[in-house]
Tab-separated table of C-alpha atoms and ligand atoms in Angstrom:
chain	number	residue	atom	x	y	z
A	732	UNK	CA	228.730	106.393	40.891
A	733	UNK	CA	231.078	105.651	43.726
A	734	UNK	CA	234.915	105.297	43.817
A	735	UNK	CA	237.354	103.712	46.152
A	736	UNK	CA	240.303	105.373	46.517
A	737	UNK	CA	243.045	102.666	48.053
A	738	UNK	CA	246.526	103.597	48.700
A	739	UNK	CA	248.865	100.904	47.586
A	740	UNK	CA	251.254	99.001	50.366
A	741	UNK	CA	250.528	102.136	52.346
A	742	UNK	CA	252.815	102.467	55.157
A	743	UNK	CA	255.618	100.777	52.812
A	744	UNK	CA	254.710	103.860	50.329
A	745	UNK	CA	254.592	106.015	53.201
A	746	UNK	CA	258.541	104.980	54.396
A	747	UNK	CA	259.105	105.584	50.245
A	748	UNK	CA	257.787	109.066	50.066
A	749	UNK	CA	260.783	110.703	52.138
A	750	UNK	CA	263.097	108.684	50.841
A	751	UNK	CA	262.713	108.851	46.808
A	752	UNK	CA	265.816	106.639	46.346
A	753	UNK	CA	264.265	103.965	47.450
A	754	UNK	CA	262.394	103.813	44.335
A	755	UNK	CA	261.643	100.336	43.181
A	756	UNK	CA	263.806	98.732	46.139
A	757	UNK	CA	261.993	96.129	48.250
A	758	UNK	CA	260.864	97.544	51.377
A	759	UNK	CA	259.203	95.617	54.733
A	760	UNK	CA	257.297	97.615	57.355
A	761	UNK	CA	257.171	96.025	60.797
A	762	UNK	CA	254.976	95.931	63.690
A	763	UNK	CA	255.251	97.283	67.377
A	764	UNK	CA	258.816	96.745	67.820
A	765	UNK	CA	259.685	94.631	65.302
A	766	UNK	CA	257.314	91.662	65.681
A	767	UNK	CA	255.615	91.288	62.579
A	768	UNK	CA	255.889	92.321	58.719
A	769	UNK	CA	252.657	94.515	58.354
A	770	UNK	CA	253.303	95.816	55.073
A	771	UNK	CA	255.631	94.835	51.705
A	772	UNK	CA	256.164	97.104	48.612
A	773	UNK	CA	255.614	95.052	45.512
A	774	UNK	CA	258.885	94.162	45.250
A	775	UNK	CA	259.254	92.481	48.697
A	776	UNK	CA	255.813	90.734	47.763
A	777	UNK	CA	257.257	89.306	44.701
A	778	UNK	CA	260.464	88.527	47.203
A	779	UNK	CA	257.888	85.774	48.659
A	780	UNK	CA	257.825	87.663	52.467
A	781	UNK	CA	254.130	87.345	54.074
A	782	UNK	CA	252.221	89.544	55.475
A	783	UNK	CA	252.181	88.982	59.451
A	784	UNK	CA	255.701	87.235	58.972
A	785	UNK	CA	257.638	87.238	61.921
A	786	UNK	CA	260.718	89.526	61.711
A	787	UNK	CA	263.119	86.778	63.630
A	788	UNK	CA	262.262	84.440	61.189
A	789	UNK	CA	263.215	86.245	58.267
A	790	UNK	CA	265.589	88.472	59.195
A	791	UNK	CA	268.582	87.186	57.699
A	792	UNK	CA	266.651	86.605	54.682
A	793	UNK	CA	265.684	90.223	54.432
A	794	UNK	CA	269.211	90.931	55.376
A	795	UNK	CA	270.591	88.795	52.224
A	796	UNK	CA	267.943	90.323	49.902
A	797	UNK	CA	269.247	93.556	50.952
A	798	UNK	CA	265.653	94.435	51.691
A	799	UNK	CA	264.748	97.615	53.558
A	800	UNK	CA	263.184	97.206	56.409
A	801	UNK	CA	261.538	100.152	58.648
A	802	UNK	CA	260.104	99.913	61.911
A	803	UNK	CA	256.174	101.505	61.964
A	804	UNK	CA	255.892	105.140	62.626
A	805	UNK	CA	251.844	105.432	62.328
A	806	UNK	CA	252.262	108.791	63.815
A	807	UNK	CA	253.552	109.599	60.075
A	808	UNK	CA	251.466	107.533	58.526
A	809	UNK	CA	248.526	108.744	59.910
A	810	UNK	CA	250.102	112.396	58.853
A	811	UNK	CA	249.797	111.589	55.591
A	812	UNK	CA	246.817	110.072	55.332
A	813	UNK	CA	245.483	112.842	56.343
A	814	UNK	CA	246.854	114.988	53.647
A	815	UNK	CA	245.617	112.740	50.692
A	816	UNK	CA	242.659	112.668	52.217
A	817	UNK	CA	241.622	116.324	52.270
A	818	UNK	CA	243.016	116.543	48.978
A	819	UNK	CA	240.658	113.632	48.217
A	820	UNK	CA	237.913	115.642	49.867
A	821	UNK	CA	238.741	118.691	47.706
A	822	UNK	CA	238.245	117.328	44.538
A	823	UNK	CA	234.703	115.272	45.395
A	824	UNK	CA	231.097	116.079	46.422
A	825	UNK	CA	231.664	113.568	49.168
A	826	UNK	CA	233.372	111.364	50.989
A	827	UNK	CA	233.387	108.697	53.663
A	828	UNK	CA	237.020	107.707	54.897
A	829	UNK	CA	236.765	104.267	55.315
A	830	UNK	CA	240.873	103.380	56.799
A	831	UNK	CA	243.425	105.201	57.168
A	832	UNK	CA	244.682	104.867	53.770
A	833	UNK	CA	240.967	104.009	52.081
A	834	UNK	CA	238.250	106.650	50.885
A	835	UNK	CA	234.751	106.153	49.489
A	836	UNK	CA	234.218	109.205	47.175
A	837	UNK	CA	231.008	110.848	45.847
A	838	UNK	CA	231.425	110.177	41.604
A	839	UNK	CA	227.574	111.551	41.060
A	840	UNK	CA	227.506	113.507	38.370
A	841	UNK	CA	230.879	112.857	37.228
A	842	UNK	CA	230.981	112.897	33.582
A	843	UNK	CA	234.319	110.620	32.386
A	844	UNK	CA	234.668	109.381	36.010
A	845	UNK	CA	237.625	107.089	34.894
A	846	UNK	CA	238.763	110.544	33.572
A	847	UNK	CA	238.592	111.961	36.397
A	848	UNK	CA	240.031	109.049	38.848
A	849	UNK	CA	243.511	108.977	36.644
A	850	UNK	CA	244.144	112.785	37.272
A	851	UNK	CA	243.147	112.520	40.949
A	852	UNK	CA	245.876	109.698	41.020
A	853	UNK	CA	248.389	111.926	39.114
A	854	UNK	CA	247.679	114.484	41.326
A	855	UNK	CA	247.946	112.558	44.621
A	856	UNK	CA	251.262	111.234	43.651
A	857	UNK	CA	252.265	114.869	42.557
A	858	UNK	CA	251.676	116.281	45.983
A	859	UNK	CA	252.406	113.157	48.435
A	860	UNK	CA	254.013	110.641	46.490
A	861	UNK	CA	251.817	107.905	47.415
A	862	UNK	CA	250.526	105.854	44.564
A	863	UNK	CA	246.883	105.229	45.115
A	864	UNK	CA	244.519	102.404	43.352
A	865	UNK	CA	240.739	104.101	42.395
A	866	UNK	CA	237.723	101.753	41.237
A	867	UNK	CA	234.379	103.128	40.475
A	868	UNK	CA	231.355	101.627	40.502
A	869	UNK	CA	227.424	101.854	41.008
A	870	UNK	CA	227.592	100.551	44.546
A	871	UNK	CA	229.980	100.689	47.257
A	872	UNK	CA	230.759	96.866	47.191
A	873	UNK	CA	231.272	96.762	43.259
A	874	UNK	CA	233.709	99.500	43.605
A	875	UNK	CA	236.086	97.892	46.441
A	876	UNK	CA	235.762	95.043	44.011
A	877	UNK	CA	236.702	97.075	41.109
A	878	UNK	CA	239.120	99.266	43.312
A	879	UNK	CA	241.140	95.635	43.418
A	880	UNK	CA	240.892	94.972	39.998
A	881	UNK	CA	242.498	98.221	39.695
A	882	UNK	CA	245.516	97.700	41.520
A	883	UNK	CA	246.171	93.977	40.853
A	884	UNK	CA	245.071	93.918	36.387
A	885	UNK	CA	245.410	97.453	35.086
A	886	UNK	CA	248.140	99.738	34.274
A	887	UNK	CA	246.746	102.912	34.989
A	888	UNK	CA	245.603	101.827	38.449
A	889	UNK	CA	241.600	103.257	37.795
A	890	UNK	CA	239.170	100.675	36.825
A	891	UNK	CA	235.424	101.344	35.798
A	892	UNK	CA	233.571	98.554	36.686
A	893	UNK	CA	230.162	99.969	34.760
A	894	UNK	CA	227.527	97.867	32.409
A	895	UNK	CA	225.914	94.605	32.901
A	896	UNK	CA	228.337	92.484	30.771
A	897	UNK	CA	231.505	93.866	32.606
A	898	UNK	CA	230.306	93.133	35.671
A	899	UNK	CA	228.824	90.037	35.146
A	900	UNK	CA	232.798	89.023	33.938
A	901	UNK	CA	234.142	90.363	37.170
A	902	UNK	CA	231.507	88.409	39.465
A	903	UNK	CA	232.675	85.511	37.802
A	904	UNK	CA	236.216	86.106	38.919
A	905	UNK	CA	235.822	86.388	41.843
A	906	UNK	CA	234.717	84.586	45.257
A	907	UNK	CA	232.557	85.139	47.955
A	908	UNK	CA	234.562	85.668	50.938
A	909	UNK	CA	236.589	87.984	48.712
A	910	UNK	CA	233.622	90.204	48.678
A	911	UNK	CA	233.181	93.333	50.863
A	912	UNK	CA	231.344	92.796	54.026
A	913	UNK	CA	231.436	88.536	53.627
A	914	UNK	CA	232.849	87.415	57.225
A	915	UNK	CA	234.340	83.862	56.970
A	916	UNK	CA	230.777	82.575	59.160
A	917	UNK	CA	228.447	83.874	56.331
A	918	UNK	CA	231.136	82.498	53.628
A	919	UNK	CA	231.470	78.833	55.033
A	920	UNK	CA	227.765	79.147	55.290
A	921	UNK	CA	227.256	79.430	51.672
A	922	UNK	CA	229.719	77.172	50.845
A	923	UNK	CA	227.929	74.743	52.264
A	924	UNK	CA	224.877	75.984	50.116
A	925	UNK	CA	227.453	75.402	47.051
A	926	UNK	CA	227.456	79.441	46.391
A	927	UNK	CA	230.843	80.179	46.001
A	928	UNK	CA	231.258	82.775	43.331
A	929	UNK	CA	230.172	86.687	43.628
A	930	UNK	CA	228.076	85.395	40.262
A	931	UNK	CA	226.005	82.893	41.958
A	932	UNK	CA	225.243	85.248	44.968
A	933	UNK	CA	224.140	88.035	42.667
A	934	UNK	CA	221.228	85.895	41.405
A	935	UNK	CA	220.021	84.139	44.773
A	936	UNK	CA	216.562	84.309	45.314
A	937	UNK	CA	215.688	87.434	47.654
A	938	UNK	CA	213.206	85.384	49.686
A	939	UNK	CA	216.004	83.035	50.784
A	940	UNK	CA	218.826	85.374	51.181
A	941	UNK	CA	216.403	86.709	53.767
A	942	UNK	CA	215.552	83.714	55.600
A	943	UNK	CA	219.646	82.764	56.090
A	944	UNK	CA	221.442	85.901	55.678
A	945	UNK	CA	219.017	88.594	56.781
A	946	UNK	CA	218.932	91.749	55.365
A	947	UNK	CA	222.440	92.077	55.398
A	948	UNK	CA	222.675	89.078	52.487
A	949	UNK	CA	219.585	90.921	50.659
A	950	UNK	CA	221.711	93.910	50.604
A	951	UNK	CA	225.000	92.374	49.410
A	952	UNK	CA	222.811	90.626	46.570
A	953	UNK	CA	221.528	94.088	45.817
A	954	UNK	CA	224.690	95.955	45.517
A	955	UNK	CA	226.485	93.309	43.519
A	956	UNK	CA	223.265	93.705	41.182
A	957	UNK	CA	224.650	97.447	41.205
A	958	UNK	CA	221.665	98.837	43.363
A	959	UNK	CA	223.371	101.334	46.373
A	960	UNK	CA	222.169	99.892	49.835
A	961	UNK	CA	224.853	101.562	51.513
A	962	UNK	CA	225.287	104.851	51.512
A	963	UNK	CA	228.190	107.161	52.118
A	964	UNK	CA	228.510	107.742	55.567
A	965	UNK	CA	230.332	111.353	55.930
A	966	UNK	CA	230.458	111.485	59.820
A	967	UNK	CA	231.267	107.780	60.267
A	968	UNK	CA	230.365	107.458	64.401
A	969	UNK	CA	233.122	107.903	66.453
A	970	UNK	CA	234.752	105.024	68.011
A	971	UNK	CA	233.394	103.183	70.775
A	972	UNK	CA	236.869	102.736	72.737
A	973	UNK	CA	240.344	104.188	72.041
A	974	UNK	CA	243.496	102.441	73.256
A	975	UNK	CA	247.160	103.262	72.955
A	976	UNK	CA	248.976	100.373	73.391
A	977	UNK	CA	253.086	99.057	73.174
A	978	UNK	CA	255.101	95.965	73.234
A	979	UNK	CA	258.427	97.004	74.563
A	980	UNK	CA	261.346	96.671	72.827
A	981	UNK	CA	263.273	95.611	76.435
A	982	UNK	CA	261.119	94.716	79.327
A	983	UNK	CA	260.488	97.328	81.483
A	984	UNK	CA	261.895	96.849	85.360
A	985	UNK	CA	260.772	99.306	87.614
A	986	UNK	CA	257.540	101.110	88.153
A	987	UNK	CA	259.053	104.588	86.968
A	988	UNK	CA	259.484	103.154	83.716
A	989	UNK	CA	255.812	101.632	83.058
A	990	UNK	CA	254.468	104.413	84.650
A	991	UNK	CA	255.905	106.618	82.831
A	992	UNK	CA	254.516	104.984	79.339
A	993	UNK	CA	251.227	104.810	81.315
A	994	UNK	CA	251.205	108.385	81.831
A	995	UNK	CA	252.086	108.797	78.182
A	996	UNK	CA	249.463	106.269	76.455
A	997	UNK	CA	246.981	108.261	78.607
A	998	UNK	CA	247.570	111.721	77.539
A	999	UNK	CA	247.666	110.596	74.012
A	1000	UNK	CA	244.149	108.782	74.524
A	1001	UNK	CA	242.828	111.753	75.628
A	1002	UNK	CA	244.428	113.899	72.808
A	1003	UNK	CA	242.396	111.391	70.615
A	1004	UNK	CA	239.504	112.073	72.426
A	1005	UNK	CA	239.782	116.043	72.229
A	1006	UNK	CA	240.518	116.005	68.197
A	1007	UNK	CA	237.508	114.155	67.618
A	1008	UNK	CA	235.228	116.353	70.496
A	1009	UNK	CA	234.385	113.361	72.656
A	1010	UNK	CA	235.203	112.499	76.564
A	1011	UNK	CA	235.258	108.869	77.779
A	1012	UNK	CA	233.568	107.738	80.746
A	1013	UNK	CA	235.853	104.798	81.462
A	1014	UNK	CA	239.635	104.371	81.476
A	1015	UNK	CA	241.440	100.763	81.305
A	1016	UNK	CA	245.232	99.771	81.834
A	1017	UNK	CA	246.925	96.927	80.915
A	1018	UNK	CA	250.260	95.046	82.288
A	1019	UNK	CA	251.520	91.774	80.848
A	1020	UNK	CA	254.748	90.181	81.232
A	1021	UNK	CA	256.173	87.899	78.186
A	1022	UNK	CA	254.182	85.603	77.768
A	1023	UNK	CA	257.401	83.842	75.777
A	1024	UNK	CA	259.466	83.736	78.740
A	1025	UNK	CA	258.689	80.713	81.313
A	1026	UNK	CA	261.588	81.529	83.581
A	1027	UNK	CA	260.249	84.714	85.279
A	1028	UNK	CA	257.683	85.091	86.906
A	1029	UNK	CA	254.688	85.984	84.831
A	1030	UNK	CA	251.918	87.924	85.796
A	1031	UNK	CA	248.943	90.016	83.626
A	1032	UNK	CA	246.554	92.595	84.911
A	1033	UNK	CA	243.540	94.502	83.780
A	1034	UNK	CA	242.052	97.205	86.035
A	1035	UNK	CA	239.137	99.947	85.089
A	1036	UNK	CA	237.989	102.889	86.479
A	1037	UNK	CA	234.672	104.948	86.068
A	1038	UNK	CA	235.066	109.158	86.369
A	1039	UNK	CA	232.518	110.738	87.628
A	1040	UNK	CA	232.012	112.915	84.300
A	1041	UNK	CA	233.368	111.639	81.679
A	1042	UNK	CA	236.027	113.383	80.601
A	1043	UNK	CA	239.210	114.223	78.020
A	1044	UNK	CA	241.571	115.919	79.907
A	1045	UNK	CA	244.879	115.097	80.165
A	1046	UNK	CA	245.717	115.474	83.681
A	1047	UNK	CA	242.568	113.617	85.099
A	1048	UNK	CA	243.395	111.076	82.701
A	1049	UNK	CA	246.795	110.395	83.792
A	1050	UNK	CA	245.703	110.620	87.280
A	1051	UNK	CA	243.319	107.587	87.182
A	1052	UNK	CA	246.054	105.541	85.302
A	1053	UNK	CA	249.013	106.060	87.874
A	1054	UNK	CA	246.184	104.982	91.032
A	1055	UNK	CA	245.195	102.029	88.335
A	1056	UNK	CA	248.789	100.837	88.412
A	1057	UNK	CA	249.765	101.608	91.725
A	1058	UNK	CA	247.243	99.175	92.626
A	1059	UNK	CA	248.129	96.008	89.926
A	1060	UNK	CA	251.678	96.332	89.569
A	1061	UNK	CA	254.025	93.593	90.848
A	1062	UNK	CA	257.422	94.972	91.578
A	1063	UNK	CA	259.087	91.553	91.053
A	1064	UNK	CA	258.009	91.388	87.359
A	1065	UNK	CA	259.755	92.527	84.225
A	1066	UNK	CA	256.788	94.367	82.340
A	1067	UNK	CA	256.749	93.289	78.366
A	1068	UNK	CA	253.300	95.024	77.338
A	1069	UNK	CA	250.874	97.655	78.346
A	1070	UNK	CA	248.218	99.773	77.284
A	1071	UNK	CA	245.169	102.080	78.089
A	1072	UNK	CA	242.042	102.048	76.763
A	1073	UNK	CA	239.000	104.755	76.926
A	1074	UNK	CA	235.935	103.518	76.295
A	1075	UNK	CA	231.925	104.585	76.694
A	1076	UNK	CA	233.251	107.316	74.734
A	1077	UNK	CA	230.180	110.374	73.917
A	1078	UNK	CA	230.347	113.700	72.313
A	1079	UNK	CA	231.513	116.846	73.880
A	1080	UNK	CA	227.816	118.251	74.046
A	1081	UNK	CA	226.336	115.026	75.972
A	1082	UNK	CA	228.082	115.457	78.663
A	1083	UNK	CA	226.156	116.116	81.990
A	1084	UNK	CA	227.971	118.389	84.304
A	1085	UNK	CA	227.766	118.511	88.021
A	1086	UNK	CA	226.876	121.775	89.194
A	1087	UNK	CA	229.576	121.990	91.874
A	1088	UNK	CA	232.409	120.952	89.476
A	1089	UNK	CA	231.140	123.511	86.621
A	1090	UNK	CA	233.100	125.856	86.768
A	1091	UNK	CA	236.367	123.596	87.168
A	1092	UNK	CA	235.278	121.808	84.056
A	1093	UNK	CA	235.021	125.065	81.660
A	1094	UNK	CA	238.253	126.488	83.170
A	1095	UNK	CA	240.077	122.706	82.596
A	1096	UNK	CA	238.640	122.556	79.304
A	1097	UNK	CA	240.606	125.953	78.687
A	1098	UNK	CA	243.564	124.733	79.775
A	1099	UNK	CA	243.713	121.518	77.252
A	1100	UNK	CA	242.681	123.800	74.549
A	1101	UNK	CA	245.632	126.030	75.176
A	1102	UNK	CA	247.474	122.842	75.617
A	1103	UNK	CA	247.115	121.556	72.412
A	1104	UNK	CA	247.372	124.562	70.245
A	1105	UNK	CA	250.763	124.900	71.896
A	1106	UNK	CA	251.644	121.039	71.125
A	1107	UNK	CA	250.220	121.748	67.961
A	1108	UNK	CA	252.325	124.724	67.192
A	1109	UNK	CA	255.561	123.491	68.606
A	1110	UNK	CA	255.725	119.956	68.013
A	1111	UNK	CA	254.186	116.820	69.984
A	1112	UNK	CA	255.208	116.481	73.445
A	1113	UNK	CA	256.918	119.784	73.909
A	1114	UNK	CA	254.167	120.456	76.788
A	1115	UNK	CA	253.565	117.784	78.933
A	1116	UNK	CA	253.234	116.403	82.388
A	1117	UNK	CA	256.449	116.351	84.813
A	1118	UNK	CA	255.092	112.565	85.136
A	1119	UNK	CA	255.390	111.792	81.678
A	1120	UNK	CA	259.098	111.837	81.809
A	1121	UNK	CA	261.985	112.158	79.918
A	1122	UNK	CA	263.335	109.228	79.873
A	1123	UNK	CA	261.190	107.603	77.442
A	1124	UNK	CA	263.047	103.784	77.916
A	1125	UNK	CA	259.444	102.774	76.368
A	1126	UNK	CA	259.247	104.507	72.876
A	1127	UNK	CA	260.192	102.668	70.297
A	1128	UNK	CA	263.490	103.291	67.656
A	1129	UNK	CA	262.253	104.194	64.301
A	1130	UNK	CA	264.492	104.134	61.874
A	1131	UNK	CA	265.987	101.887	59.353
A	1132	UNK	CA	267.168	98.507	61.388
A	1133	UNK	CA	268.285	95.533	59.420
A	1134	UNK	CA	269.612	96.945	56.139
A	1135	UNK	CA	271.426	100.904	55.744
A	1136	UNK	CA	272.646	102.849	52.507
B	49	MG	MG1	245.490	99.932	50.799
């Protein structure tokens, strides 16, 4: 057996946790500064707001529903996704995290897994006061299918979607593009094949599913059929490019200021890269102006460079961004966006070292090590680059913005 664990309205719980008063109050959670909604509580989704709304559209509506609206802090929620999910890990053989606020969990074994499911719920809640959906199944797609029914037809939150007649019901209910792993290509294409239920692609002939679909339709039919083709992938690869990335809440005018949030998106790329014991060979940046705005002068850049190792430290990093925009920038534009992105990322051990930098390498590696478990012990950002400023006219406000106790 396999169960999804799926927090509910995640970041919107996430804003609730700290702030238990908000209990049953609608709550919005908005993009980058304040484009978009990007997550509702249940009460602002029975208010009628959308996800990907944007906020200057609705903002006096949210105002006159007196609806709470926070600006995203992923830093945080990323904190505490962390937490559920060791405590996840804890109480399973094992797991795969699948998103930041989504866990496949190893149920083998498990006598009363529905049992078991409610009192992992009770005790997430207990300990991080996110409410969390779990559906258990035979296979990993029948249990993000049951892991819905969970969280949009039960009380409790667990569903067991187990035995043929059950889950014959449930394919019935539901579609094929609402299936796991069903792109909107392979879901026009059977559409056009008149397959439109999860029902009718559980019984396709094999032979065919192969000829139009691959394996990857063969697969699907299987799992639905409640025979595991995917397994649980504990070390899910790393991935292949990292960016850190910001629309600015005012366009920034000079080159201080963008370099400055350069400096800072690259040092927390290659913070990403250390947690996760990988270097990048390539590092990106990104300029655009508003693309909203026709009276100034617009202007977007991308520029790459290659190191010569590849690399996660902080100051090399920051280096190659600062010659990056020292060559794009345009001192007559009014900077709106920018970001930098690692990619051709490998693991620490691949890495080939020159001979003649050696022993620069081990001692630099030192010094981010040192680096972090300072940062680490102290707070983010309390050791950092002279270049990576002060000022911070970038960062974004997070706190409550359109409606306050
Ligand atoms: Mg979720």
């Amino acid at each position: 057996m396999i169960a999804l664990a799926d927090c509910n309205n995640f970041y919107a719980s996430c804003e609730r946790s700290i702030r238990p008063e908000l209990a049953g109050k609608p709550i919005v959670v908005l993009s980058n500064n304040d484009g978009c909604i990007i997550a509702r509580s249940n009460e602002s989704k029975a208010l009628g707001y959308k996800m990907g709304a944007p906020y200057f559209k609705v903002r006096e509506q949210l105002l006159r529903d007196q609806v709470h609206v926070f600006s995203g802090n992923v830093p945080f929620y990323r904190e505490v996704s962390e937490k559920i999910m060791k405590l996840l890990e804890s109480e399973c053989n094992a797991m795969e995290i699948y998103s930041i606020d989504e866990a496949f969990l190893d149920f083998t074994d498990v006598a009363a897994p529905d049992e078991k499911a409610i009192l992992l719920k009770k005790k997430v809640f207990e300990e991080t006061k996110i409410p969390i959906s779990i559906g258990i199944a035979q296979t990993k797609v029948l249990a993000k299918l049951a892991s819905h029914i969970a969280k949009k037809h039960t009380h409790t939150g667990v569903f067991l979607l187990h035995g043929k007649d059950l889950v014959a019901r449930a394919l019935s209910h539901y579609s094929v593009e609402e299936l796991w792993g069903v792109g909107r290509k392979h879901a026009h294409f059977l559409h056009d094949k008149g397959i439109f239920q999860a029902s009718q692609l559980a019984k396709t002939d094999e032979t065919w599913l192969r000829r139009h679909m691959k394996i990857g339709g063969v697969r699907l039919a299987r799992e639905l059929n409640g025979i595991p083709c995917f397994a649980l992938e504990e070390n899910r690869p790393s991935k292949k490019s990292i960016m850190t990335s910001r629309s600015f809440r005012r366009e920034l005018t000079s080159f201080a200021a963008l370099n400055e949030a350069l400096c800072n998106f690259a040092s927390s790329c290659a913070f990403k890269l250390r947690k996760q014991n990988t270097r990048a060979k390539k590092i990106a940046v990104f300029i655009q102006t508003n693309r909203f705005k026709s009276y100034v002068k617009g202007h977007s850049a991308y520029l790459e460079l290659e190191f010569p190792i590849a690399t996660n430290d902080s100051i090399e990093m920051i280096k190659g961004v600062c010659q990056l925009l020292d060559r794009m920038h345009d001192r007559d534009c009014h900077y709106k966006r920018a970001g930098v992105i690692v990619s051709e990322i490998i693991p620490d051990q691949e890495v080939q070292l020159n001979l003649f930098s050696e022993q620069n390498l081990v001692k630099r590696a030192k010094l981010m090590k040192v680096y972090d478990a300072i940062n680490h012990k102290m707070g983010e950002g309390t050791l950092r680059l002279s270049i990576q400023g002060t000022d911070r006219k970038w960062a974004r406000k997070n706190e409550p913005i359109a409606f306050r106790n």
